[in-house]
Coordinates of C-alpha atoms in Angstrom, one line a residue:
M1 CA -11.1 -82.5 -12.7
S2 CA -10.7 -83.4 -9.0
P3 CA -9.6 -86.9 -8.0
T4 CA -10.2 -87.9 -4.3
L5 CA -9.1 -91.0 -2.5
Y6 CA -11.3 -92.2 0.3
T7 CA -9.8 -94.7 2.8
L8 CA -12.4 -95.5 5.5
S9 CA -12.7 -98.1 8.2
F10 CA -16.1 -99.0 9.8
K11 CA -17.2 -101.1 12.7
Y12 CA -18.5 -104.4 11.4
K13 CA -21.0 -106.9 12.7
Q14 CA -21.7 -109.7 10.3
R15 CA -25.5 -110.1 10.3
L16 CA -25.9 -112.3 7.2
P17 CA -24.3 -115.8 7.1
D18 CA -21.7 -116.6 4.4
P19 CA -22.1 -120.1 3.0
N20 CA -18.4 -120.4 2.6
F21 CA -17.7 -119.8 6.4
A22 CA -19.3 -121.6 9.3
Y23 CA -19.1 -118.7 11.8
R24 CA -20.2 -115.0 11.7
I25 CA -18.0 -112.1 12.9
E26 CA -19.2 -110.1 15.9
D27 CA -16.8 -107.2 16.5
A28 CA -14.4 -106.3 13.6
N29 CA -13.7 -103.6 11.0
T30 CA -14.5 -103.4 7.3
N31 CA -12.3 -101.3 5.1
F32 CA -13.6 -99.1 2.3
Y33 CA -11.2 -97.7 -0.4
T34 CA -12.6 -95.6 -3.3
F35 CA -11.0 -93.4 -5.9
A36 CA -13.5 -90.9 -7.2
F37 CA -13.1 -88.6 -10.2
S38 CA -15.3 -85.5 -10.4
G39 CA -15.7 -82.6 -12.6
G40 CA -17.7 -79.5 -12.1
V41 CA -18.1 -75.7 -12.4
R42 CA -16.4 -73.0 -10.6
K43 CA -17.6 -69.3 -10.3
Q44 CA -15.2 -66.6 -9.2
M45 CA -16.5 -63.5 -7.5
R46 CA -13.4 -61.3 -6.7
R47 CA -11.9 -63.2 -3.7
L48 CA -14.7 -65.7 -3.2
N49 CA -15.0 -68.8 -5.3
V50 CA -17.9 -71.2 -5.3
Y51 CA -18.1 -74.6 -7.0
G52 CA -20.0 -77.8 -7.5
F53 CA -18.9 -81.2 -8.7
L54 CA -20.2 -84.6 -9.8
G55 CA -18.5 -87.8 -10.9
P56 CA -18.0 -91.6 -10.7
G57 CA -15.8 -93.6 -8.4
I58 CA -14.4 -97.1 -8.3
G59 CA -13.1 -98.9 -5.2
L60 CA -12.6 -101.9 -3.1
T61 CA -14.5 -103.1 0.0
S62 CA -12.8 -105.6 2.3
E63 CA -15.0 -107.6 4.7
P64 CA -13.7 -109.9 7.4
R65 CA -14.5 -113.6 7.7
A66 CA -13.4 -116.2 10.2
N67 CA -12.7 -120.0 10.1
V68 CA -12.5 -121.8 13.4
M69 CA -10.0 -124.7 13.5
A70 CA -10.9 -126.3 16.7
D71 CA -8.3 -129.0 16.5
Q72 CA -5.6 -126.5 16.3
K73 CA -7.3 -124.0 18.7
L74 CA -7.0 -121.4 16.0
V75 CA -9.2 -118.8 14.4
K76 CA -8.1 -118.0 10.9
M77 CA -9.2 -114.5 9.7
E78 CA -9.7 -113.9 6.0
N79 CA -10.9 -110.9 4.0
I80 CA -13.5 -110.9 1.2
N81 CA -12.6 -108.2 -1.2
R82 CA -15.1 -106.9 -3.7
F83 CA -14.9 -104.1 -6.3
N84 CA -17.5 -101.4 -6.1
L85 CA -18.8 -98.4 -8.1
S86 CA -19.9 -95.2 -6.6
S87 CA -20.9 -91.7 -7.4
K88 CA -19.8 -88.4 -5.8
L89 CA -21.3 -85.0 -5.7
G90 CA -20.8 -81.8 -3.7
A91 CA -20.3 -78.1 -3.4
G92 CA -17.8 -75.8 -1.8
A93 CA -16.5 -72.3 -1.4
D94 CA -13.1 -70.8 -0.8
Y95 CA -12.0 -67.3 0.0
K96 CA -8.6 -66.1 -1.3
F97 CA -6.2 -64.5 1.1
N98 CA -2.6 -63.5 0.1
G99 CA -1.1 -66.7 -1.3
F100 CA -3.7 -69.3 0.2
F101 CA -7.3 -70.1 0.3
L102 CA -9.6 -70.8 3.2
G103 CA -12.1 -73.4 2.0
L104 CA -15.3 -75.3 3.0
E105 CA -16.5 -78.3 1.0
L106 CA -19.6 -80.5 1.5
G107 CA -19.7 -83.8 -0.3
Y108 CA -21.8 -87.0 -0.6
L109 CA -20.5 -90.3 -1.9
H110 CA -22.9 -93.2 -2.6
N111 CA -21.6 -96.7 -3.0
F112 CA -23.7 -98.9 -5.3
R113 CA -22.6 -102.1 -3.4
K114 CA -24.2 -102.7 0.0
I115 CA -22.2 -104.1 3.0
Q116 CA -24.2 -106.8 4.7
D117 CA -27.4 -105.6 3.0
T118 CA -26.8 -102.0 4.4
P119 CA -26.3 -99.1 1.9
V120 CA -23.1 -97.2 2.2
N121 CA -23.6 -93.4 2.0
I122 CA -20.8 -91.1 3.1
F123 CA -21.2 -87.4 3.9
T124 CA -18.0 -85.4 4.1
V125 CA -17.2 -81.9 5.5
M126 CA -13.9 -80.6 4.8
I127 CA -12.6 -77.3 6.2
G128 CA -9.0 -76.1 5.7
L129 CA -6.3 -74.2 3.9
K130 CA -5.5 -74.6 0.2
S131 CA -2.4 -73.2 -1.4
D132 CA -2.6 -70.8 -4.3
I133 CA -0.7 -72.7 -7.2
T134 CA -1.7 -70.2 -9.9
Q135 CA 1.5 -68.3 -9.5
I136 CA 3.5 -71.5 -10.1
G137 CA 1.3 -72.2 -13.1
D138 CA 2.1 -68.7 -14.5
R139 CA 5.9 -69.5 -14.2
V140 CA 5.4 -72.8 -16.0
I141 CA 3.6 -71.0 -18.9
D142 CA 6.4 -68.5 -19.1
V143 CA 9.0 -71.3 -19.4
I144 CA 7.0 -73.1 -22.0
G145 CA 6.7 -69.8 -23.9
I146 CA 2.9 -69.4 -24.0
D147 CA 1.4 -65.9 -23.7
G148 CA -1.1 -65.3 -20.9
S149 CA -1.6 -66.7 -17.4
I150 CA -3.5 -69.1 -15.2
S151 CA -3.9 -66.5 -12.5
G152 CA -5.3 -63.8 -14.8
K153 CA -2.6 -61.3 -13.7
K154 CA -0.9 -61.3 -17.1
K155 CA -2.8 -60.6 -20.2
K156 CA -2.5 -62.6 -23.4
I157 CA -0.7 -60.7 -26.2
V158 CA -2.8 -60.7 -29.4

């Protein structure tokens, strides 16, 4: 299980009128927050690991709106917040060095709610270092008193 939090901001131009607001927005930002849960499969080949994942997401989209109060010479900005559902899928690989991994992951997130009649599809590319926490997991298993290991370095006593 791999949870991911997306916090994105996009340039925004309100193309469709909103009946609750007299004016449209020309230059602004819309914010997109999604928490995605994904599960998948992982294949280990010596030091190289490859994996694929798929899962749902839930989030919030925040779109700006404006009310002009001419008598006060004021523009009051508001945000329209909407919940959204999404799906996430992707694949990746990482190579183990001594104590860390060098990884590459490609992902795709599809939001089922459109913003101003425009579909939201997000492609991600992540390159970076990951820590090797299997040794910490082995220590936790020793403290708990369970035979075996997460890293595979210790064999389970039968």
